[in-house]
């Protein structure tokens, strides 16, 4: 996300010069990152459910489709991704519109 924000610095500066507020920029960056995160978690859950049959003999004391385990791992990953999106989004709100417009 930090790389994506640095690549879009000019666009963010133009948006802020045209009147976008800091919460709008935060919502833009975090929304994009969390959309990617939710897609990844969904694909990962489908893959994990598919792999449980192959790994069922290796699990001890837990069912292959243990809901609390899947939910906890998904929530932890979503939380880490939210933090990873928040830090670049906060940096994006500090973009000076005049500097971004003078860049080109």
mmCIF file with all atom_site columns, C-alpha atoms in Angstrom:
data_model
loop_
_atom_site.group_PDB
_atom_site.id
_atom_site.type_symbol
_atom_site.label_atom_id
_atom_site.label_alt_id
_atom_site.label_comp_id
_atom_site.label_asym_id
_atom_site.label_entity_id
_atom_site.label_seq_id
_atom_site.pdbx_PDB_ins_code
_atom_site.Cartn_x
_atom_site.Cartn_y
_atom_site.Cartn_z
_atom_site.occupancy
_atom_site.B_iso_or_equiv
_atom_site.pdbx_formal_charge
_atom_site.auth_seq_id
_atom_site.auth_comp_id
_atom_site.auth_asym_id
_atom_site.auth_atom_id
_atom_site.pdbx_PDB_model_num
ATOM 1   C CA . UNK A 1 1   ? 0.000   0.000   0.000   1.00 0.00 ? 1   UNK A CA 1
ATOM 2   C CA . UNK A 1 2   ? 2.875   2.354   0.699   1.00 0.00 ? 2   UNK A CA 1
ATOM 3   C CA . UNK A 1 3   ? 4.134   1.840   -2.852  1.00 0.00 ? 3   UNK A CA 1
ATOM 4   C CA . UNK A 1 4   ? 0.659   2.355   -4.324  1.00 0.00 ? 4   UNK A CA 1
ATOM 5   C CA . UNK A 1 5   ? 0.230   5.580   -2.371  1.00 0.00 ? 5   UNK A CA 1
ATOM 6   C CA . UNK A 1 6   ? 3.624   6.858   -3.464  1.00 0.00 ? 6   UNK A CA 1
ATOM 7   C CA . UNK A 1 7   ? 2.733   6.108   -7.092  1.00 0.00 ? 7   UNK A CA 1
ATOM 8   C CA . UNK A 1 8   ? -0.585  7.952   -6.736  1.00 0.00 ? 8   UNK A CA 1
ATOM 9   C CA . UNK A 1 9   ? 0.861   10.980  -4.918  1.00 0.00 ? 9   UNK A CA 1
ATOM 10  C CA . UNK A 1 10  ? 0.165   13.283  -7.891  1.00 0.00 ? 10  UNK A CA 1
ATOM 11  C CA . UNK A 1 11  ? -3.431  12.071  -8.179  1.00 0.00 ? 11  UNK A CA 1
ATOM 12  C CA . UNK A 1 12  ? -4.008  12.515  -4.444  1.00 0.00 ? 12  UNK A CA 1
ATOM 13  C CA . UNK A 1 13  ? -2.562  16.027  -4.623  1.00 0.00 ? 13  UNK A CA 1
ATOM 14  C CA . UNK A 1 14  ? -4.912  16.909  -7.482  1.00 0.00 ? 14  UNK A CA 1
ATOM 15  C CA . UNK A 1 15  ? -7.871  15.512  -5.548  1.00 0.00 ? 15  UNK A CA 1
ATOM 16  C CA . UNK A 1 16  ? -6.927  17.579  -2.504  1.00 0.00 ? 16  UNK A CA 1
ATOM 17  C CA . UNK A 1 17  ? -6.429  20.690  -4.655  1.00 0.00 ? 17  UNK A CA 1
ATOM 18  C CA . UNK A 1 18  ? -9.926  20.200  -6.076  1.00 0.00 ? 18  UNK A CA 1
ATOM 19  C CA . UNK A 1 19  ? -11.429 20.069  -2.590  1.00 0.00 ? 19  UNK A CA 1
ATOM 20  C CA . UNK A 1 20  ? -11.132 16.550  -1.247  1.00 0.00 ? 20  UNK A CA 1
ATOM 21  C CA . UNK A 1 21  ? -10.894 16.569  2.529   1.00 0.00 ? 21  UNK A CA 1
ATOM 22  C CA . UNK A 1 22  ? -8.453  14.460  4.519   1.00 0.00 ? 22  UNK A CA 1
ATOM 23  C CA . UNK A 1 23  ? -11.145 11.945  5.571   1.00 0.00 ? 23  UNK A CA 1
ATOM 24  C CA . UNK A 1 24  ? -12.027 11.470  1.898   1.00 0.00 ? 24  UNK A CA 1
ATOM 25  C CA . UNK A 1 25  ? -8.430  10.625  1.034   1.00 0.00 ? 25  UNK A CA 1
ATOM 26  C CA . UNK A 1 26  ? -8.202  8.263   4.023   1.00 0.00 ? 26  UNK A CA 1
ATOM 27  C CA . UNK A 1 27  ? -11.393 6.518   2.918   1.00 0.00 ? 27  UNK A CA 1
ATOM 28  C CA . UNK A 1 28  ? -10.053 6.198   -0.637  1.00 0.00 ? 28  UNK A CA 1
ATOM 29  C CA . UNK A 1 29  ? -6.767  4.578   0.372   1.00 0.00 ? 29  UNK A CA 1
ATOM 30  C CA . UNK A 1 30  ? -8.141  2.373   3.151   1.00 0.00 ? 30  UNK A CA 1
ATOM 31  C CA . UNK A 1 31  ? -11.114 1.316   1.029   1.00 0.00 ? 31  UNK A CA 1
ATOM 32  C CA . UNK A 1 32  ? -8.850  0.207   -1.802  1.00 0.00 ? 32  UNK A CA 1
ATOM 33  C CA . UNK A 1 33  ? -6.564  -1.718  0.525   1.00 0.00 ? 33  UNK A CA 1
ATOM 34  C CA . UNK A 1 34  ? -9.358  -3.396  2.449   1.00 0.00 ? 34  UNK A CA 1
ATOM 35  C CA . UNK A 1 35  ? -11.109 -4.428  -0.769  1.00 0.00 ? 35  UNK A CA 1
ATOM 36  C CA . UNK A 1 36  ? -7.944  -6.231  -1.810  1.00 0.00 ? 36  UNK A CA 1
ATOM 37  C CA . UNK A 1 37  ? -7.687  -7.735  1.664   1.00 0.00 ? 37  UNK A CA 1
ATOM 38  C CA . UNK A 1 38  ? -11.240 -9.071  1.640   1.00 0.00 ? 38  UNK A CA 1
ATOM 39  C CA . UNK A 1 39  ? -10.725 -10.622 -1.781  1.00 0.00 ? 39  UNK A CA 1
ATOM 40  C CA . UNK A 1 40  ? -7.538  -12.278 -0.531  1.00 0.00 ? 40  UNK A CA 1
ATOM 41  C CA . UNK A 1 41  ? -9.188  -13.555 2.643   1.00 0.00 ? 41  UNK A CA 1
ATOM 42  C CA . UNK A 1 42  ? -12.074 -14.974 0.611   1.00 0.00 ? 42  UNK A CA 1
ATOM 43  C CA . UNK A 1 43  ? -9.749  -16.788 -1.788  1.00 0.00 ? 43  UNK A CA 1
ATOM 44  C CA . UNK A 1 44  ? -7.684  -18.008 1.158   1.00 0.00 ? 44  UNK A CA 1
ATOM 45  C CA . UNK A 1 45  ? -10.718 -19.375 2.985   1.00 0.00 ? 45  UNK A CA 1
ATOM 46  C CA . UNK A 1 46  ? -11.871 -21.245 -0.097  1.00 0.00 ? 46  UNK A CA 1
ATOM 47  C CA . UNK A 1 47  ? -8.378  -22.705 -0.520  1.00 0.00 ? 47  UNK A CA 1
ATOM 48  C CA . UNK A 1 48  ? -8.161  -23.587 3.168   1.00 0.00 ? 48  UNK A CA 1
ATOM 49  C CA . UNK A 1 49  ? -11.505 -25.377 3.127   1.00 0.00 ? 49  UNK A CA 1
ATOM 50  C CA . UNK A 1 50  ? -10.374 -27.296 0.041   1.00 0.00 ? 50  UNK A CA 1
ATOM 51  C CA . UNK A 1 51  ? -7.095  -28.289 1.687   1.00 0.00 ? 51  UNK A CA 1
ATOM 52  C CA . UNK A 1 52  ? -8.685  -29.531 4.922   1.00 0.00 ? 52  UNK A CA 1
ATOM 53  C CA . UNK A 1 53  ? -9.487  -32.936 3.463   1.00 0.00 ? 53  UNK A CA 1
ATOM 54  C CA . UNK A 1 54  ? -5.832  -33.525 2.644   1.00 0.00 ? 54  UNK A CA 1
ATOM 55  C CA . UNK A 1 55  ? -4.663  -32.312 6.055   1.00 0.00 ? 55  UNK A CA 1
ATOM 56  C CA . UNK A 1 56  ? -7.385  -33.919 8.208   1.00 0.00 ? 56  UNK A CA 1
ATOM 57  C CA . UNK A 1 57  ? -5.091  -36.753 9.322   1.00 0.00 ? 57  UNK A CA 1
ATOM 58  C CA . UNK A 1 58  ? -2.476  -34.253 10.596  1.00 0.00 ? 58  UNK A CA 1
ATOM 59  C CA . UNK A 1 59  ? -4.848  -32.357 12.876  1.00 0.00 ? 59  UNK A CA 1
ATOM 60  C CA . UNK A 1 60  ? -5.074  -33.440 16.514  1.00 0.00 ? 60  UNK A CA 1
ATOM 61  C CA . UNK A 1 61  ? -7.952  -32.400 18.735  1.00 0.00 ? 61  UNK A CA 1
ATOM 62  C CA . UNK A 1 62  ? -9.555  -30.096 16.199  1.00 0.00 ? 62  UNK A CA 1
ATOM 63  C CA . UNK A 1 63  ? -11.990 -30.614 13.376  1.00 0.00 ? 63  UNK A CA 1
ATOM 64  C CA . UNK A 1 64  ? -10.768 -29.798 9.879   1.00 0.00 ? 64  UNK A CA 1
ATOM 65  C CA . UNK A 1 65  ? -13.331 -27.018 9.460   1.00 0.00 ? 65  UNK A CA 1
ATOM 66  C CA . UNK A 1 66  ? -13.059 -25.422 12.899  1.00 0.00 ? 66  UNK A CA 1
ATOM 67  C CA . UNK A 1 67  ? -14.994 -22.153 12.627  1.00 0.00 ? 67  UNK A CA 1
ATOM 68  C CA . UNK A 1 68  ? -13.322 -20.298 15.536  1.00 0.00 ? 68  UNK A CA 1
ATOM 69  C CA . UNK A 1 69  ? -9.875  -20.958 14.038  1.00 0.00 ? 69  UNK A CA 1
ATOM 70  C CA . UNK A 1 70  ? -10.868 -19.754 10.579  1.00 0.00 ? 70  UNK A CA 1
ATOM 71  C CA . UNK A 1 71  ? -12.631 -16.691 12.030  1.00 0.00 ? 71  UNK A CA 1
ATOM 72  C CA . UNK A 1 72  ? -9.746  -15.761 14.328  1.00 0.00 ? 72  UNK A CA 1
ATOM 73  C CA . UNK A 1 73  ? -7.130  -16.039 11.601  1.00 0.00 ? 73  UNK A CA 1
ATOM 74  C CA . UNK A 1 74  ? -9.288  -14.018 9.206   1.00 0.00 ? 74  UNK A CA 1
ATOM 75  C CA . UNK A 1 75  ? -9.860  -11.274 11.771  1.00 0.00 ? 75  UNK A CA 1
ATOM 76  C CA . UNK A 1 76  ? -6.166  -11.072 12.682  1.00 0.00 ? 76  UNK A CA 1
ATOM 77  C CA . UNK A 1 77  ? -5.210  -10.814 9.011   1.00 0.00 ? 77  UNK A CA 1
ATOM 78  C CA . UNK A 1 78  ? -7.856  -8.147  8.420   1.00 0.00 ? 78  UNK A CA 1
ATOM 79  C CA . UNK A 1 79  ? -6.594  -6.183  11.437  1.00 0.00 ? 79  UNK A CA 1
ATOM 80  C CA . UNK A 1 80  ? -2.996  -6.285  10.252  1.00 0.00 ? 80  UNK A CA 1
ATOM 81  C CA . UNK A 1 81  ? -4.096  -5.257  6.766   1.00 0.00 ? 81  UNK A CA 1
ATOM 82  C CA . UNK A 1 82  ? -6.096  -2.355  8.215   1.00 0.00 ? 82  UNK A CA 1
ATOM 83  C CA . UNK A 1 83  ? -2.998  -1.130  10.023  1.00 0.00 ? 83  UNK A CA 1
ATOM 84  C CA . UNK A 1 84  ? -0.937  -1.597  6.855   1.00 0.00 ? 84  UNK A CA 1
ATOM 85  C CA . UNK A 1 85  ? -3.489  0.543   4.979   1.00 0.00 ? 85  UNK A CA 1
ATOM 86  C CA . UNK A 1 86  ? -3.894  3.177   7.692   1.00 0.00 ? 86  UNK A CA 1
ATOM 87  C CA . UNK A 1 87  ? -0.245  4.210   7.886   1.00 0.00 ? 87  UNK A CA 1
ATOM 88  C CA . UNK A 1 88  ? 0.149   5.037   4.153   1.00 0.00 ? 88  UNK A CA 1
ATOM 89  C CA . UNK A 1 89  ? -3.315  6.648   4.155   1.00 0.00 ? 89  UNK A CA 1
ATOM 90  C CA . UNK A 1 90  ? -2.264  8.949   6.976   1.00 0.00 ? 90  UNK A CA 1
ATOM 91  C CA . UNK A 1 91  ? 0.872   9.840   5.027   1.00 0.00 ? 91  UNK A CA 1
ATOM 92  C CA . UNK A 1 92  ? -1.251  10.496  1.918   1.00 0.00 ? 92  UNK A CA 1
ATOM 93  C CA . UNK A 1 93  ? -3.330  13.079  3.771   1.00 0.00 ? 93  UNK A CA 1
ATOM 94  C CA . UNK A 1 94  ? -0.174  15.151  4.330   1.00 0.00 ? 94  UNK A CA 1
ATOM 95  C CA . UNK A 1 95  ? 0.450   15.626  0.602   1.00 0.00 ? 95  UNK A CA 1
ATOM 96  C CA . UNK A 1 96  ? 0.732   19.319  -0.210  1.00 0.00 ? 96  UNK A CA 1
ATOM 97  C CA . UNK A 1 97  ? -1.484  19.982  -3.244  1.00 0.00 ? 97  UNK A CA 1
ATOM 98  C CA . UNK A 1 98  ? 0.803   22.718  -4.589  1.00 0.00 ? 98  UNK A CA 1
ATOM 99  C CA . UNK A 1 99  ? 3.860   20.467  -4.513  1.00 0.00 ? 99  UNK A CA 1
ATOM 100 C CA . UNK A 1 100 ? 1.939   17.676  -6.252  1.00 0.00 ? 100 UNK A CA 1
ATOM 101 C CA . UNK A 1 101 ? 0.668   20.053  -8.930  1.00 0.00 ? 101 UNK A CA 1
ATOM 102 C CA . UNK A 1 102 ? 4.152   21.480  -9.575  1.00 0.00 ? 102 UNK A CA 1
ATOM 103 C CA . UNK A 1 103 ? 5.611   17.976  -9.923  1.00 0.00 ? 103 UNK A CA 1
ATOM 104 C CA . UNK A 1 104 ? 4.905   17.764  -13.644 1.00 0.00 ? 104 UNK A CA 1
#
